[in-house]
Short mmCIF file of C-alpha atoms in Angstrom, two decimals:
data_model
loop_
_atom_site.label_atom_id
_atom_site.label_comp_id
_atom_site.label_asym_id
_atom_site.label_seq_id
_atom_site.Cartn_x
_atom_site.Cartn_y
_atom_site.Cartn_z
CA UNK A 160 17.55 -4.75 12.40
CA UNK A 161 16.79 -5.37 8.79
CA UNK A 162 19.99 -5.73 6.81
CA UNK A 163 20.84 -4.49 3.34
CA UNK A 164 18.40 -1.59 3.40
CA UNK A 165 19.22 0.79 0.59
CA UNK A 166 17.01 3.73 -0.43
CA UNK A 167 16.93 4.79 -4.07
CA UNK A 168 15.28 7.93 -5.37
CA UNK A 169 14.75 9.18 -8.89
CA UNK A 170 13.98 12.88 -8.97
CA UNK A 171 14.84 15.61 -11.51
CA UNK A 172 17.90 17.76 -10.77
CA UNK A 173 16.32 20.81 -12.35
CA UNK A 174 12.79 22.16 -12.59
CA UNK A 175 10.93 25.32 -13.53
CA UNK A 176 9.57 27.29 -10.56
CA UNK A 177 6.11 25.92 -9.77
CA UNK A 178 6.60 22.86 -11.97
CA UNK A 179 5.03 19.55 -11.02
CA UNK A 180 7.61 16.78 -11.15
CA UNK A 181 7.27 13.01 -10.87
CA UNK A 182 9.32 11.30 -8.19
CA UNK A 183 10.02 7.58 -7.94
CA UNK A 184 11.38 5.95 -4.82
CA UNK A 185 12.35 2.42 -3.93
CA UNK A 186 13.91 1.04 -0.79
CA UNK A 187 15.25 -2.48 -0.51
CA UNK A 188 13.56 -4.05 2.48
CA UNK A 189 12.22 -7.57 2.96
CA UNK A 190 8.88 -6.32 4.45
CA UNK A 191 8.26 -9.46 6.52
CA UNK A 192 4.47 -9.50 6.85
CA UNK A 193 4.11 -11.40 10.12
CA UNK A 194 1.85 -13.92 8.34
CA UNK A 195 4.47 -16.37 7.11
CA UNK A 196 5.72 -19.40 9.02
CA UNK A 197 9.21 -20.90 9.06
CA UNK A 198 10.02 -24.61 8.59
CA UNK A 199 9.19 -25.41 12.23
CA UNK A 200 5.78 -23.77 11.92
CA UNK A 201 6.65 -20.74 14.03
CA UNK A 202 5.37 -17.40 12.80
CA UNK A 203 8.15 -15.15 11.52
CA UNK A 204 7.73 -11.85 13.39
CA UNK A 205 6.55 -8.82 11.43
CA UNK A 206 9.28 -6.45 10.30
CA UNK A 207 8.20 -3.79 7.84
CA UNK A 208 8.65 -0.14 7.04
CA UNK A 209 5.51 1.44 8.50
CA UNK A 210 5.78 5.04 7.31
CA UNK A 211 7.28 6.96 4.41
CA UNK A 212 7.37 10.72 4.06
CA UNK A 213 8.64 13.19 1.48
CA UNK A 214 9.22 16.88 2.28
CA UNK A 215 10.50 19.77 0.23
CA UNK A 216 12.21 22.55 2.23
CA UNK A 217 10.33 21.39 5.32
CA UNK A 218 6.92 21.37 3.63
CA UNK A 219 5.17 18.04 3.32
CA UNK A 220 4.60 16.47 -0.09
CA UNK A 221 3.31 13.03 0.86
CA UNK A 222 3.03 10.98 4.03
CA UNK A 223 2.25 7.30 3.54
CA UNK A 224 1.26 4.76 6.19
CA UNK A 225 2.37 1.28 5.12
CA UNK A 226 0.73 -1.98 6.15
CA UNK A 227 2.12 -5.52 5.72
CA UNK A 228 0.33 -5.79 2.36
CA UNK A 229 2.91 -3.52 0.72
CA UNK A 230 5.31 -5.61 -1.40
CA UNK A 231 8.93 -6.37 -0.65
CA UNK A 232 11.14 -3.43 -1.61
CA UNK A 233 8.40 -0.77 -1.24
CA UNK A 234 8.08 1.37 -4.34
CA UNK A 235 6.27 4.70 -4.57
CA UNK A 236 5.64 7.04 -7.44
CA UNK A 237 4.01 10.43 -6.86
CA UNK A 238 4.12 14.06 -7.94
CA UNK A 239 5.49 17.11 -6.17
CA UNK A 240 5.25 20.83 -6.84
CA UNK A 241 8.64 22.56 -6.83
CA UNK A 242 8.07 26.25 -5.95
CA UNK A 243 11.75 27.18 -5.49
CA UNK A 244 15.22 25.71 -5.41
CA UNK A 245 15.75 23.46 -2.46
CA UNK A 246 16.06 19.98 -1.09
CA UNK A 247 13.73 17.02 -1.30
CA UNK A 248 13.99 14.94 1.81
CA UNK A 249 12.77 11.34 1.92
CA UNK A 250 12.37 9.41 5.17
CA UNK A 251 11.45 5.78 5.81
CA UNK A 252 10.52 4.55 9.32
CA UNK A 253 11.19 0.90 10.16
CA UNK A 254 9.22 -1.19 12.71
CA UNK A 255 12.44 -1.71 14.67
CA UNK A 256 12.88 2.04 15.18
CA UNK A 257 15.48 2.58 12.46
CA UNK A 258 15.04 5.62 10.24
CA UNK A 259 16.48 5.71 6.74
CA UNK A 260 16.75 8.95 4.84
CA UNK A 261 17.83 10.30 1.52
CA UNK A 262 18.00 13.84 0.12
CA UNK A 263 18.03 15.24 -3.41
CA UNK A 264 18.74 18.82 -4.42
CA UNK A 265 16.56 20.46 -7.04
CA UNK A 266 17.77 23.57 -8.86
CA UNK A 267 15.59 26.09 -10.69
CA UNK A 268 16.28 26.74 -14.35
CA UNK B 1448 -16.76 -41.95 -6.48
CA UNK B 1449 -18.60 -43.12 -3.39
CA UNK B 1450 -18.75 -41.15 -0.19
CA UNK B 1451 -19.32 -42.74 3.19
CA UNK B 1452 -21.69 -41.02 5.54
CA UNK B 1453 -18.74 -39.69 7.58
CA UNK B 1454 -17.03 -38.18 4.52
CA UNK B 1455 -20.23 -36.54 3.37
CA UNK B 1456 -20.65 -34.89 6.75
CA UNK B 1457 -17.06 -33.66 6.73
CA UNK B 1458 -17.54 -32.19 3.25
CA UNK B 1459 -20.66 -30.40 4.39
CA UNK B 1460 -18.88 -28.91 7.39
CA UNK B 1461 -16.00 -27.77 5.16
CA UNK B 1462 -18.37 -26.08 2.73
CA UNK B 1463 -20.15 -24.32 5.59
CA UNK B 1464 -16.83 -23.02 6.96
CA UNK B 1465 -15.90 -21.74 3.49
CA UNK B 1466 -19.08 -19.71 3.15
CA UNK B 1467 -18.60 -18.13 6.58
CA UNK B 1468 -14.95 -17.11 6.06
CA UNK B 1469 -15.21 -14.60 3.18
CA UNK B 1470 -18.06 -12.88 4.97
CA UNK B 1471 -15.87 -12.29 8.01
CA UNK B 1472 -13.04 -10.93 5.87
CA UNK B 1473 -15.38 -8.43 4.21
CA UNK B 1474 -16.59 -7.31 7.63
CA UNK B 1475 -12.97 -6.46 8.55
CA UNK B 1476 -12.64 -4.30 5.42
CA UNK B 1477 -15.94 -2.57 6.21
CA UNK B 1478 -14.72 -1.86 9.72
CA UNK B 1479 -11.52 -0.33 8.36
CA UNK B 1480 -13.56 1.91 6.04
CA UNK B 1481 -15.83 2.95 8.93
CA UNK B 1482 -12.79 3.78 11.07
CA UNK B 1483 -11.42 5.96 8.24
CA UNK B 1484 -14.67 7.78 7.44
CA UNK B 1485 -16.06 7.94 10.96
CA UNK B 1486 -19.28 6.41 9.68
CA UNK B 1487 -19.90 9.12 7.06
CA UNK B 1488 -21.56 8.28 3.74
CA UNK B 1489 -19.22 7.15 0.97
CA UNK B 1490 -20.13 8.11 -2.59
CA UNK B 1491 -19.06 6.09 -5.61
CA UNK B 1492 -16.85 7.84 -8.16
CA UNK B 1493 -14.46 10.77 -7.81
CA UNK B 1494 -11.53 8.47 -7.23
CA UNK B 1495 -9.71 6.34 -9.77
CA UNK B 1496 -8.12 3.05 -8.81
CA UNK B 1497 -5.94 1.47 -11.45
CA UNK B 1498 -5.15 -2.20 -10.91
CA UNK B 1499 -4.49 -5.07 -13.30
CA UNK B 1500 -7.40 -7.37 -14.14
CA UNK B 1501 -5.20 -10.43 -13.75
CA UNK B 1502 -2.08 -10.53 -11.60
CA UNK B 1503 0.09 -13.60 -12.11
CA UNK B 1504 2.07 -13.01 -8.96
CA UNK B 1505 0.18 -11.82 -5.89
CA UNK B 1506 3.45 -10.80 -4.25
CA UNK B 1507 3.80 -7.65 -6.27
CA UNK B 1508 0.70 -6.18 -7.88
CA UNK B 1509 1.13 -2.65 -9.26
CA UNK B 1510 -1.71 -0.32 -8.34
CA UNK B 1511 -2.25 3.39 -8.64
CA UNK B 1512 -4.79 5.72 -7.03
CA UNK B 1513 -5.82 9.16 -8.21
CA UNK B 1514 -8.44 11.47 -6.66
CA UNK B 1515 -8.42 15.16 -7.48
CA UNK B 1516 -8.96 17.28 -4.38
CA UNK B 1517 -8.33 14.45 -1.93
CA UNK B 1518 -6.60 14.97 1.40
CA UNK B 1519 -5.89 11.31 1.92
CA UNK B 1520 -6.59 8.00 0.23
CA UNK B 1521 -6.99 4.69 2.04
CA UNK B 1522 -6.31 1.47 0.10
CA UNK B 1523 -7.73 -1.85 1.28
CA UNK B 1524 -7.47 -5.42 0.06
CA UNK B 1525 -10.72 -6.98 1.22
CA UNK B 1526 -9.55 -10.58 0.86
CA UNK B 1527 -6.21 -10.36 2.67
CA UNK B 1528 -5.73 -11.71 6.21
CA UNK B 1529 -5.55 -8.06 7.30
CA UNK B 1530 -7.33 -5.69 4.93
CA UNK B 1531 -5.12 -2.61 5.36
CA UNK B 1532 -2.69 -1.83 2.53
CA UNK B 1533 -1.68 1.82 2.79
CA UNK B 1534 -2.89 5.32 3.55
CA UNK B 1535 -1.59 8.17 1.41
CA UNK B 1536 -1.76 11.62 3.03
CA UNK B 1537 -1.08 14.47 0.61
CA UNK B 1538 0.77 17.54 1.88
CA UNK B 1539 0.68 21.13 0.67
CA UNK B 1540 3.36 20.56 -1.98
CA UNK B 1541 1.77 17.46 -3.51
CA UNK B 1542 1.78 17.99 -7.28
CA UNK B 1543 -1.37 15.93 -7.66
CA UNK B 1544 -3.38 13.52 -5.54
CA UNK B 1545 -1.88 10.56 -7.34
CA UNK B 1546 0.33 7.75 -6.09
CA UNK B 1547 1.48 4.37 -7.35
CA UNK B 1548 2.88 1.46 -5.42
CA UNK B 1549 3.09 -2.33 -5.42
CA UNK B 1550 1.01 -4.46 -3.10
CA UNK B 1551 0.56 -8.07 -1.96
CA UNK B 1552 -2.71 -9.89 -2.54
CA UNK B 1553 -3.49 -13.25 -0.92
CA UNK B 1554 -5.86 -14.30 -3.71
CA UNK B 1555 -8.50 -13.14 -6.16
CA UNK B 1556 -10.36 -10.30 -4.49
CA UNK B 1557 -11.58 -6.71 -4.60
CA UNK B 1558 -9.15 -3.89 -3.98
CA UNK B 1559 -10.87 -0.81 -2.55
CA UNK B 1560 -9.73 2.82 -2.48
CA UNK B 1561 -11.51 5.36 -0.25
CA UNK B 1562 -10.60 9.02 -0.69
CA UNK B 1563 -11.21 11.75 1.86
CA UNK B 1564 -11.89 15.02 0.03
CA UNK B 1565 -10.87 18.50 1.20
CA UNK B 1566 -14.53 19.33 1.93
CA UNK B 1567 -14.87 16.34 4.27
CA UNK B 1568 -16.80 14.07 1.90
CA UNK B 1569 -15.69 10.57 0.98
CA UNK B 1570 -15.48 8.75 -2.34
CA UNK B 1571 -14.85 5.11 -3.09
CA UNK B 1572 -13.72 2.94 -5.99
CA UNK B 1573 -13.05 -0.75 -6.19
CA UNK B 1574 -11.49 -3.10 -8.68
CA UNK B 1575 -11.44 -6.89 -8.85
CA UNK B 1576 -8.02 -8.45 -9.33
CA UNK B 1577 -7.64 -12.11 -10.28
CA UNK B 1578 -4.55 -13.54 -8.63
CA UNK B 1579 -2.89 -16.68 -9.99
CA UNK B 1580 -0.35 -17.19 -7.17
CA UNK B 1581 -1.17 -15.75 -3.77
CA UNK B 1582 1.28 -13.41 -2.09
CA UNK B 1583 1.03 -14.24 1.58
CA UNK B 1584 3.12 -17.41 1.78
CA UNK B 1585 2.30 -20.52 3.80
#
């Protein structure tokens, strides 16, 4: 279990109907690549977030597959269309089976 | 500086190993592209890959991909121990086919983006990034 995992999301609280908004996400995670060795020369086992998704009212915005080459504290910036008021749902899937999620409400107006 | 016969041989063997290694790494990247495209032709252009020319720290290199009309974009680092970086799949509410992230690069190399378009065609772009300090640790 990776410790100290904290998702952060920056999304607008309000948007016009049909507006395209920019969303920024960051999750603190060490993203151990499985390539590094410890002092005794043993390989440190891989422990990364392998998938990130963003949905709005159940409809998919982006679905990212992550490999070990993604930096520590994976950061993503992308754009979403907001057709109506609703909830943006962000989900991160860890190698160890943990799932971290975060939600943001977006109002129209 | 004088080399003994033994040292000269060792140097030669080292140089030979060096020339073989990058070739194998590129083959891995090509295989990853073939797995993504299913062997289809990949055209140049139609996808934009933004990466810095020089990255001081290979641990966190900001990149951004943009391909209008793409369904998904595969990003590869051809010189990393494993070439895969990320695959972005765009859903129906994606505002644009654009995404930015930060990646690790083991050393100076080409970063490649392959986009799968809605009509089933593929487009490719690559960018060389010079890395001062590698990002894969020892």
